[in-house]
DNA sequence: GATTTTTATATGAAAAGGAATATATTTTTG
DNA sequence: CAAAAATATATTCCTTTTCATATAAAAATC
């Protein structure tokens, strides 16, 4: 059981940690009437001047056609709005609405207290180390789009 | 951009790290004709005497009704089989087949080299620390099903 | 500057996932 | 031991996602 490859496999540990640690908060989100991706959309749009739909998709860890539909839903719900802003008329900039902002505020409180609770088991050092390692993993795979990817 | 709450939010860092780090390997899986959950099923069943469907579901980070359908598919594909083993006749034990084992072996090679590649940027220390922190997060949220959950 | 290529978003059909519940079996309780 | 509660898996219906591709606009090329 403990000697299976997968139990020490980085990708599995990451997925499982994400899954288990998030479960409680994601249940809270549901009670706010938000899906996980919708929460990420609101949190991403909270400041700044809107985001292009494609950028929003990658920020929320979704594919572009999925984000089109998420924004459709959220627009219907009045949480965000599309503005055909820029000079490039293909682009759609998505903005958070006042109603979206209110919804976000509620979820944000839960997010903060949940995170504090999770990290309360760790000291400053370990908390910082954990986040730093995660950030480094993200950076490693974001910056470079390798011409000849190592394993494929 | 860097000062948004979400960019320093543990749950987002975990999800994003998992997503980005896994992307390359998951693409490889697809070329082996495997979905992520299917790969986890095979890797989980690789040793031992089969697993109950429900245990398999949580090992593969899926819900039980989803796992029922995954096992349906994989059984049709000849990768696993259901055996109505135990004394408890409600239980279904899922076993990997020789064909499933062959498919697993191919994916396993990719998994190992991919992980080695990801971790090659880190020393022994950081690699161990990362895995240890992840394991600790998992343990924290697995062991205890708190009677009165902190945030909900 | 017309044609080709690339980029951004949308659409549509099919696959997958999720919540609630059904079914079958076992365990518990009185 | 009969009735009730609990457990394991399956099923149904509905929502969401995915893949491939369409559409529209900009950029690049000749």
GROMACS .gro file of C-alpha atoms (C1' of nucleotides) in nm:
model
  364
    1UNK     CA    1   0.000   0.000   0.000
    2UNK     CA    2   0.271   0.243   0.094
    3UNK     CA    3   0.517   0.101  -0.154
    4UNK     CA    4   0.306   0.164  -0.461
    5UNK     CA    5   0.477   0.399  -0.701
    6UNK     CA    6   0.185   0.636  -0.701
    7UNK     CA    7   0.195   0.698  -0.328
    8UNK     CA    8   0.525   0.877  -0.362
    9UNK     CA    9   0.461   1.025  -0.703
   10UNK     CA   10   0.487   1.403  -0.709
   11UNK     CA   11   0.195   1.459  -0.946
   12UNK     CA   12  -0.030   1.244  -0.736
   13UNK     CA   13   0.074   1.415  -0.415
   14UNK     CA   14   0.004   1.752  -0.573
   15UNK     CA   15  -0.336   1.649  -0.706
   16UNK     CA   16  -0.433   1.480  -0.384
   17UNK     CA   17  -0.316   1.764  -0.164
   18UNK     CA   18  -0.505   2.010  -0.379
   19UNK     CA   19  -0.813   1.793  -0.375
   20UNK     CA   20  -0.821   1.720  -0.005
   21UNK     CA   21  -0.716   2.060   0.122
   22UNK     CA   22  -0.969   2.232  -0.101
   23UNK     CA   23  -1.266   2.010  -0.029
   24UNK     CA   24  -1.391   2.203   0.272
   25UNK     CA   25  -1.363   2.542   0.111
   26UNK     CA   26  -1.521   2.421  -0.209
   27UNK     CA   27  -1.820   2.308  -0.010
   28UNK     CA   28  -1.843   2.658   0.133
   29UNK     CA   29  -1.828   2.802  -0.216
   30UNK     CA   30  -2.127   2.595  -0.313
   31UNK     CA   31  -2.322   2.747  -0.030
   32UNK     CA   32  -2.240   3.087  -0.181
   33UNK     CA   33  -2.376   2.961  -0.512
   34UNK     CA   34  -2.036   2.957  -0.676
   35UNK     CA   35  -1.851   2.692  -0.867
   36UNK     CA   36  -1.478   2.669  -0.815
   37UNK     CA   37  -1.402   2.815  -1.156
   38UNK     CA   38  -1.650   3.095  -1.097
   39UNK     CA   39  -1.483   3.184  -0.769
   40UNK     CA   40  -1.149   3.198  -0.947
   41UNK     CA   41  -1.295   3.422  -1.212
   42UNK     CA   42  -1.428   3.668  -0.957
   43UNK     CA   43  -1.107   3.661  -0.755
   44UNK     CA   44  -0.904   3.717  -1.069
   45UNK     CA   45  -1.115   4.008  -1.186
   46UNK     CA   46  -1.131   4.171  -0.845
   47UNK     CA   47  -0.889   4.441  -0.942
   48UNK     CA   48  -0.750   4.573  -1.263
   49UNK     CA   49  -0.938   4.670  -1.574
   50UNK     CA   50  -1.093   4.342  -1.680
   51UNK     CA   51  -0.923   4.057  -1.853
   52UNK     CA   52  -0.942   3.906  -2.196
   53UNK     CA   53  -1.143   3.591  -2.203
   54UNK     CA   54  -0.844   3.380  -2.297
   55UNK     CA   55  -0.630   3.514  -2.016
   56UNK     CA   56  -0.915   3.460  -1.778
   57UNK     CA   57  -0.935   3.100  -1.893
   58UNK     CA   58  -0.575   3.026  -1.809
   59UNK     CA   59  -0.594   3.219  -1.483
   60UNK     CA   60  -0.888   3.004  -1.380
   61UNK     CA   61  -0.719   2.686  -1.504
   62UNK     CA   62  -0.982   2.628  -1.769
   63UNK     CA   63  -0.983   2.588  -2.144
   64UNK     CA   64  -1.099   2.870  -2.359
   65UNK     CA   65  -1.427   2.718  -2.482
   66UNK     CA   66  -1.510   2.630  -2.124
   67UNK     CA   67  -1.445   2.987  -2.016
   68UNK     CA   68  -1.674   3.117  -2.289
   69UNK     CA   69  -1.953   2.916  -2.130
   70UNK     CA   70  -1.859   3.005  -1.774
   71UNK     CA   71  -1.871   3.372  -1.867
   72UNK     CA   72  -2.204   3.312  -2.040
   73UNK     CA   73  -2.344   3.173  -1.718
   74UNK     CA   74  -2.190   3.437  -1.496
   75UNK     CA   75  -2.309   3.711  -1.725
   76UNK     CA   76  -2.661   3.571  -1.709
   77UNK     CA   77  -2.625   3.570  -1.331
   78UNK     CA   78  -2.510   3.931  -1.339
   79UNK     CA   79  -2.171   3.859  -1.182
   80UNK     CA   80  -1.956   3.969  -1.474
   81UNK     CA   81  -2.001   4.148  -1.802
   82UNK     CA   82  -1.836   4.139  -2.142
   83UNK     CA   83  -1.708   4.464  -2.283
   84UNK     CA   84  -1.584   4.468  -2.640
   85UNK     CA   85  -1.322   4.716  -2.539
   86UNK     CA   86  -0.994   4.728  -2.719
   87UNK     CA   87  -0.879   4.832  -3.060
   88UNK     CA   88  -0.853   4.465  -3.145
   89UNK     CA   89  -1.215   4.391  -3.208
   90UNK     CA   90  -1.171   4.017  -3.166
   91UNK     CA   91  -1.098   4.060  -2.799
   92UNK     CA   92  -1.356   4.046  -2.528
   93UNK     CA   93  -1.269   4.196  -2.195
   94UNK     CA   94  -1.452   4.049  -1.899
   95UNK     CA   95  -1.530   4.275  -1.604
   96UNK     CA   96  -1.666   4.205  -1.261
   97UNK     CA   97  -1.994   4.378  -1.172
   98UNK     CA   98  -2.093   4.529  -0.837
   99UNK     CA   99  -2.305   4.222  -0.779
  100UNK     CA  100  -2.007   4.000  -0.856
  101UNK     CA  101  -1.801   4.202  -0.616
  102UNK     CA  102  -2.048   4.146  -0.336
  103UNK     CA  103  -2.050   3.773  -0.403
  104UNK     CA  104  -1.673   3.773  -0.409
  105UNK     CA  105  -1.648   3.954  -0.078
  106UNK     CA  106  -1.842   3.684   0.101
  107UNK     CA  107  -1.637   3.403  -0.048
  108UNK     CA  108  -1.316   3.589   0.021
  109UNK     CA  109  -1.382   3.587   0.392
  110UNK     CA  110  -1.421   3.213   0.390
  111UNK     CA  111  -1.110   3.172   0.178
  112UNK     CA  112  -0.901   3.373   0.420
  113UNK     CA  113  -1.016   3.199   0.731
  114UNK     CA  114  -0.987   2.859   0.566
  115UNK     CA  115  -0.633   2.926   0.456
  116UNK     CA  116  -0.541   3.056   0.797
  117UNK     CA  117  -0.678   2.741   0.947
  118UNK     CA  118  -0.487   2.513   0.711
  119UNK     CA  119  -0.163   2.698   0.765
  120UNK     CA  120  -0.209   2.730   1.138
  121UNK     CA  121  -0.055   2.383   1.167
  122UNK     CA  122   0.268   2.514   1.019
  123UNK     CA  123   0.514   2.775   1.131
  124UNK     CA  124   0.595   3.085   0.932
  125UNK     CA  125   0.891   2.905   0.784
  126UNK     CA  126   0.715   2.600   0.657
  127UNK     CA  127   0.423   2.803   0.527
  128UNK     CA  128   0.656   3.026   0.333
  129UNK     CA  129   0.860   2.731   0.211
  130UNK     CA  130   0.551   2.551   0.089
  131UNK     CA  131   0.421   2.849  -0.105
  132UNK     CA  132   0.762   2.923  -0.240
  133UNK     CA  133   0.809   2.570  -0.367
  134UNK     CA  134   0.467   2.573  -0.528
  135UNK     CA  135   0.537   2.906  -0.690
  136UNK     CA  136   0.864   2.771  -0.819
  137UNK     CA  137   0.693   2.468  -0.970
  138UNK     CA  138   0.444   2.696  -1.140
  139UNK     CA  139   0.714   2.924  -1.271
  140UNK     CA  140   0.914   2.631  -1.401
  141UNK     CA  141   0.625   2.521  -1.616
  142UNK     CA  142   0.491   2.858  -1.716
  143UNK     CA  143   0.789   3.054  -1.836
  144UNK     CA  144   0.930   2.798  -2.074
  145UNK     CA  145   0.729   2.645  -2.351
  146UNK     CA  146   1.014   2.411  -2.439
  147UNK     CA  147   1.078   2.367  -2.808
  148UNK     CA  148   1.160   2.005  -2.746
  149UNK     CA  149   0.973   1.902  -2.435
  150UNK     CA  150   1.169   1.665  -2.214
  151UNK     CA  151   0.919   1.386  -2.197
  152UNK     CA  152   0.659   1.505  -2.438
  153UNK     CA  153  -0.147   4.157  -1.077
  154UNK     CA  154   0.087   4.018  -0.815
  155UNK     CA  155  -0.105   4.175  -0.530
  156UNK     CA  156  -0.432   3.998  -0.597
  157UNK     CA  157  -0.532   3.781  -0.305
  158UNK     CA  158  -0.558   3.476  -0.522
  159UNK     CA  159  -0.197   3.492  -0.639
  160UNK     CA  160  -0.075   3.413  -0.290
  161UNK     CA  161  -0.364   3.188  -0.193
  162UNK     CA  162  -0.256   2.840  -0.092
  163UNK     CA  163  -0.545   2.659  -0.258
  164UNK     CA  164  -0.483   2.839  -0.583
  165UNK     CA  165  -0.111   2.770  -0.572
  166UNK     CA  166  -0.181   2.403  -0.511
  167UNK     CA  167  -0.435   2.375  -0.791
  168UNK     CA  168  -0.221   2.571  -1.031
  169UNK     CA  169   0.096   2.381  -0.951
  170UNK     CA  170  -0.086   2.054  -0.994
  171UNK     CA  171  -0.239   2.170  -1.318
  172UNK     CA  172   0.073   2.310  -1.476
  173UNK     CA  173   0.317   2.048  -1.361
  174UNK     CA  174   0.086   1.770  -1.474
  175UNK     CA  175  -0.002   1.910  -1.815
  176UNK     CA  176   0.287   1.752  -2.001
  177UNK     CA  177   0.245   1.411  -1.849
  178UNK     CA  178  -0.129   1.418  -1.899
  179UNK     CA  179  -0.072   1.479  -2.266
  180UNK     CA  180   0.149   1.171  -2.272
  181UNK     CA  181  -0.123   0.971  -2.103
  182UNK     CA  182  -0.362   1.066  -2.378
  183UNK     CA  183  -0.121   0.921  -2.631
  184UNK     CA  184  -0.138   0.597  -2.433
  185UNK     CA  185  -0.514   0.611  -2.461
  186UNK     CA  186  -0.560   0.681  -2.092
  187UNK     CA  187  -0.751   0.941  -1.902
  188UNK     CA  188  -0.595   1.078  -1.586
  189UNK     CA  189  -0.839   0.893  -1.363
  190UNK     CA  190  -0.782   0.573  -1.557
  191UNK     CA  191  -0.408   0.599  -1.509
  192UNK     CA  192  -0.462   0.646  -1.137
  193UNK     CA  193  -0.684   0.341  -1.129
  194UNK     CA  194  -0.423   0.125  -1.297
  195UNK     CA  195  -0.142   0.260  -1.082
  196UNK     CA  196  -0.348   0.202  -0.770
  197UNK     CA  197  -0.436  -0.154  -0.865
  198UNK     CA  198  -0.085  -0.244  -0.973
  199UNK     CA  199  -0.021  -0.450  -0.666
  200UNK     CA  200  -0.234  -0.602  -0.398
  201UNK     CA  201  -0.546  -0.806  -0.437
  202UNK     CA  202  -0.781  -0.564  -0.601
  203UNK     CA  203  -0.967  -0.282  -0.435
  204UNK     CA  204  -1.327  -0.217  -0.355
  205UNK     CA  205  -1.486   0.023  -0.594
  206UNK     CA  206  -1.540   0.284  -0.327
  207UNK     CA  207  -1.180   0.275  -0.210
  208UNK     CA  208  -1.068   0.297  -0.567
  209UNK     CA  209  -1.282   0.606  -0.608
  210UNK     CA  210  -1.116   0.791  -0.326
  211UNK     CA  211  -0.770   0.671  -0.429
  212UNK     CA  212  -0.830   0.812  -0.775
  213UNK     CA  213  -0.983   1.133  -0.636
  214UNK     CA  214  -1.320   1.060  -0.787
  215UNK     CA  215  -1.670   1.021  -0.655
  216UNK     CA  216  -1.821   0.680  -0.629
  217UNK     CA  217  -2.078   0.710  -0.908
  218UNK     CA  218  -1.806   0.844  -1.135
  219UNK     CA  219  -1.586   0.548  -1.050
  220UNK     CA  220  -1.866   0.309  -1.135
  221UNK     CA  221  -1.865   0.458  -1.483
  222UNK     CA  222  -1.487   0.465  -1.514
  223UNK     CA  223  -1.471   0.098  -1.421
  224UNK     CA  224  -1.749   0.027  -1.673
  225UNK     CA  225  -1.537   0.186  -1.945
  226UNK     CA  226  -1.214   0.023  -1.837
  227UNK     CA  227  -1.380  -0.314  -1.810
  228UNK     CA  228  -1.513  -0.278  -2.164
  229UNK     CA  229  -1.159  -0.190  -2.271
  230UNK     CA  230  -1.028  -0.498  -2.094
  231UNK     CA  231  -0.802  -0.305  -1.857
  232UNK     CA  232  -0.968  -0.410  -1.531
  233UNK     CA  233  -1.229  -0.655  -1.420
  234UNK     CA  234  -1.488  -0.670  -1.146
  235UNK     CA  235  -1.484  -0.969  -0.916
  236UNK     CA  236  -1.766  -1.015  -0.670
  237UNK     CA  237  -1.517  -1.152  -0.427
  238UNK     CA  238  -1.577  -1.113  -0.060
  239UNK     CA  239  -1.821  -1.251   0.191
  240UNK     CA  240  -1.998  -0.917   0.174
  241UNK     CA  241  -2.186  -0.955  -0.148
  242UNK     CA  242  -2.245  -0.583  -0.187
  243UNK     CA  243  -1.877  -0.530  -0.247
  244UNK     CA  244  -1.716  -0.531  -0.584
  245UNK     CA  245  -1.342  -0.578  -0.598
  246UNK     CA  246  -1.174  -0.430  -0.901
  247UNK     CA  247  -0.867  -0.607  -1.039
  248UNK     CA  248  -0.617  -0.507  -1.303
  249UNK     CA  249  -0.589  -0.742  -1.600
  250UNK     CA  250  -0.271  -0.845  -1.785
  251UNK     CA  251  -0.372  -0.606  -2.059
  252UNK     CA  252  -0.415  -0.329  -1.802
  253UNK     CA  253  -0.074  -0.413  -1.663
  254UNK     CA  254   0.086  -0.370  -2.002
  255UNK     CA  255  -0.082  -0.036  -2.050
  256UNK     CA  256   0.030   0.068  -1.703
  257UNK     CA  257   0.390  -0.028  -1.769
  258UNK     CA  258   0.414   0.207  -2.064
  259UNK     CA  259   0.262   0.498  -1.874
  260UNK     CA  260   0.477   0.426  -1.572
  261UNK     CA  261   0.793   0.483  -1.770
  262UNK     CA  262   0.672   0.823  -1.876
  263UNK     CA  263   0.564   0.905  -1.523
  264UNK     CA  264   0.904   0.824  -1.383
  265UNK     CA  265   1.103   1.018  -1.636
  266UNK     CA  266   0.865   1.311  -1.615
  267UNK     CA  267   0.892   1.326  -1.238
  268UNK     CA  268   1.269   1.296  -1.255
  269UNK     CA  269   1.272   1.585  -1.497
  270UNK     CA  270   1.052   1.806  -1.281
  271UNK     CA  271   1.253   1.734  -0.969
  272UNK     CA  272   1.586   1.768  -1.143
  273UNK     CA  273   1.561   2.142  -1.082
  274UNK     CA  274   1.563   2.080  -0.709
  275UNK     CA  275   1.814   1.927  -0.474
  276UNK     CA  276   1.747   1.620  -0.266
  277UNK     CA  277   1.653   1.843   0.022
  278UNK     CA  278   1.395   2.053  -0.153
  279UNK     CA  279   1.246   1.753  -0.328
  280UNK     CA  280   1.205   1.572  -0.001
  281UNK     CA  281   1.073   1.883   0.170
  282UNK     CA  282   0.817   1.940  -0.101
  283UNK     CA  283   0.685   1.586  -0.089
  284UNK     CA  284   0.689   1.587   0.285
  285UNK     CA  285   0.487   1.907   0.306
  286UNK     CA  286   0.236   1.774   0.056
  287UNK     CA  287   0.205   1.451   0.245
  288UNK     CA  288   0.151   1.644   0.562
  289UNK     CA  289  -0.126   1.850   0.404
  290UNK     CA  290  -0.291   1.533   0.286
  291UNK     CA  291  -0.262   1.370   0.625
  292UNK     CA  292  -0.402   1.675   0.796
  293UNK     CA  293  -0.718   1.654   0.591
  294UNK     CA  294  -0.755   1.279   0.576
  295UNK     CA  295  -0.719   1.160   0.930
  296UNK     CA  296  -0.959   1.395   1.097
  297UNK     CA  297  -1.316   1.434   0.992
  298UNK     CA  298  -1.370   1.715   1.239
  299UNK     CA  299  -1.696   1.707   1.426
  300UNK     CA  300  -1.717   2.082   1.409
  301UNK     CA  301  -1.535   2.189   1.094
  302UNK     CA  302  -1.336   2.510   1.139
  303UNK     CA  303  -1.482   2.702   0.851
  304UNK     CA  304  -1.747   2.470   0.733
  305DG     C1'  305  -0.262   4.577  -5.118
  306DA     C1'  306  -0.454   4.109  -5.198
  307DT     C1'  307  -0.372   3.652  -5.008
  308DT     C1'  308  -0.231   3.365  -4.654
  309DT     C1'  309  -0.154   3.287  -4.179
  310DT     C1'  310  -0.232   3.370  -3.721
  311DT     C1'  311  -0.501   3.505  -3.327
  312DA     C1'  312  -0.937   3.560  -3.029
  313DT     C1'  313  -1.371   3.402  -2.922
  314DA     C1'  314  -1.790   3.120  -3.015
  315DT     C1'  315  -2.052   2.711  -3.134
  316DG     C1'  316  -2.218   2.228  -3.155
  317DA     C1'  317  -2.213   1.752  -3.082
  318DA     C1'  318  -2.047   1.410  -2.786
  319DA     C1'  319  -1.833   1.261  -2.353
  320DA     C1'  320  -1.786   1.300  -1.880
  321DG     C1'  321  -1.919   1.440  -1.424
  322DG     C1'  322  -2.238   1.532  -1.024
  323DA     C1'  323  -2.639   1.508  -0.708
  324DA     C1'  324  -2.994   1.253  -0.572
  325DT     C1'  325  -3.176   0.826  -0.535
  326DA     C1'  326  -3.255   0.321  -0.625
  327DT     C1'  327  -3.122  -0.147  -0.521
  328DA     C1'  328  -2.917  -0.503  -0.276
  329DT     C1'  329  -2.699  -0.662   0.120
  330DT     C1'  330  -2.537  -0.645   0.588
  331DT     C1'  331  -2.563  -0.476   1.062
  332DT     C1'  332  -2.793  -0.311   1.447
  333DT     C1'  333  -3.163  -0.268   1.758
  334DG     C1'  334  -3.539  -0.378   2.037
  335DC     C1'  335  -3.557  -1.280   1.473
  336DA     C1'  336  -3.830  -0.894   1.258
  337DA     C1'  337  -3.780  -0.409   1.166
  338DA     C1'  338  -3.489  -0.028   1.111
  339DA     C1'  339  -3.062   0.171   1.001
  340DA     C1'  340  -2.638   0.159   0.764
  341DT     C1'  341  -2.334   0.036   0.383
  342DA     C1'  342  -2.173  -0.068  -0.115
  343DT     C1'  343  -2.261  -0.011  -0.572
  344DA     C1'  344  -2.558   0.119  -0.964
  345DT     C1'  345  -2.871   0.416  -1.213
  346DT     C1'  346  -3.106   0.830  -1.371
  347DC     C1'  347  -3.133   1.279  -1.504
  348DC     C1'  348  -2.917   1.697  -1.569
  349DT     C1'  349  -2.520   2.010  -1.591
  350DT     C1'  350  -2.071   2.089  -1.738
  351DT     C1'  351  -1.664   2.003  -2.004
  352DT     C1'  352  -1.412   1.872  -2.410
  353DC     C1'  353  -1.274   1.838  -2.892
  354DA     C1'  354  -1.302   1.990  -3.322
  355DT     C1'  355  -1.419   2.345  -3.585
  356DA     C1'  356  -1.650   2.785  -3.726
  357DT     C1'  357  -1.631   3.278  -3.744
  358DA     C1'  358  -1.430   3.710  -3.729
  359DA     C1'  359  -1.052   4.022  -3.710
  360DA     C1'  360  -0.564   4.136  -3.726
  361DA     C1'  361  -0.089   4.047  -3.888
  362DA     C1'  362   0.236   3.878  -4.207
  363DT     C1'  363   0.388   3.773  -4.660
  364DC     C1'  364   0.456   3.817  -5.137
   0.00000   0.00000   0.00000
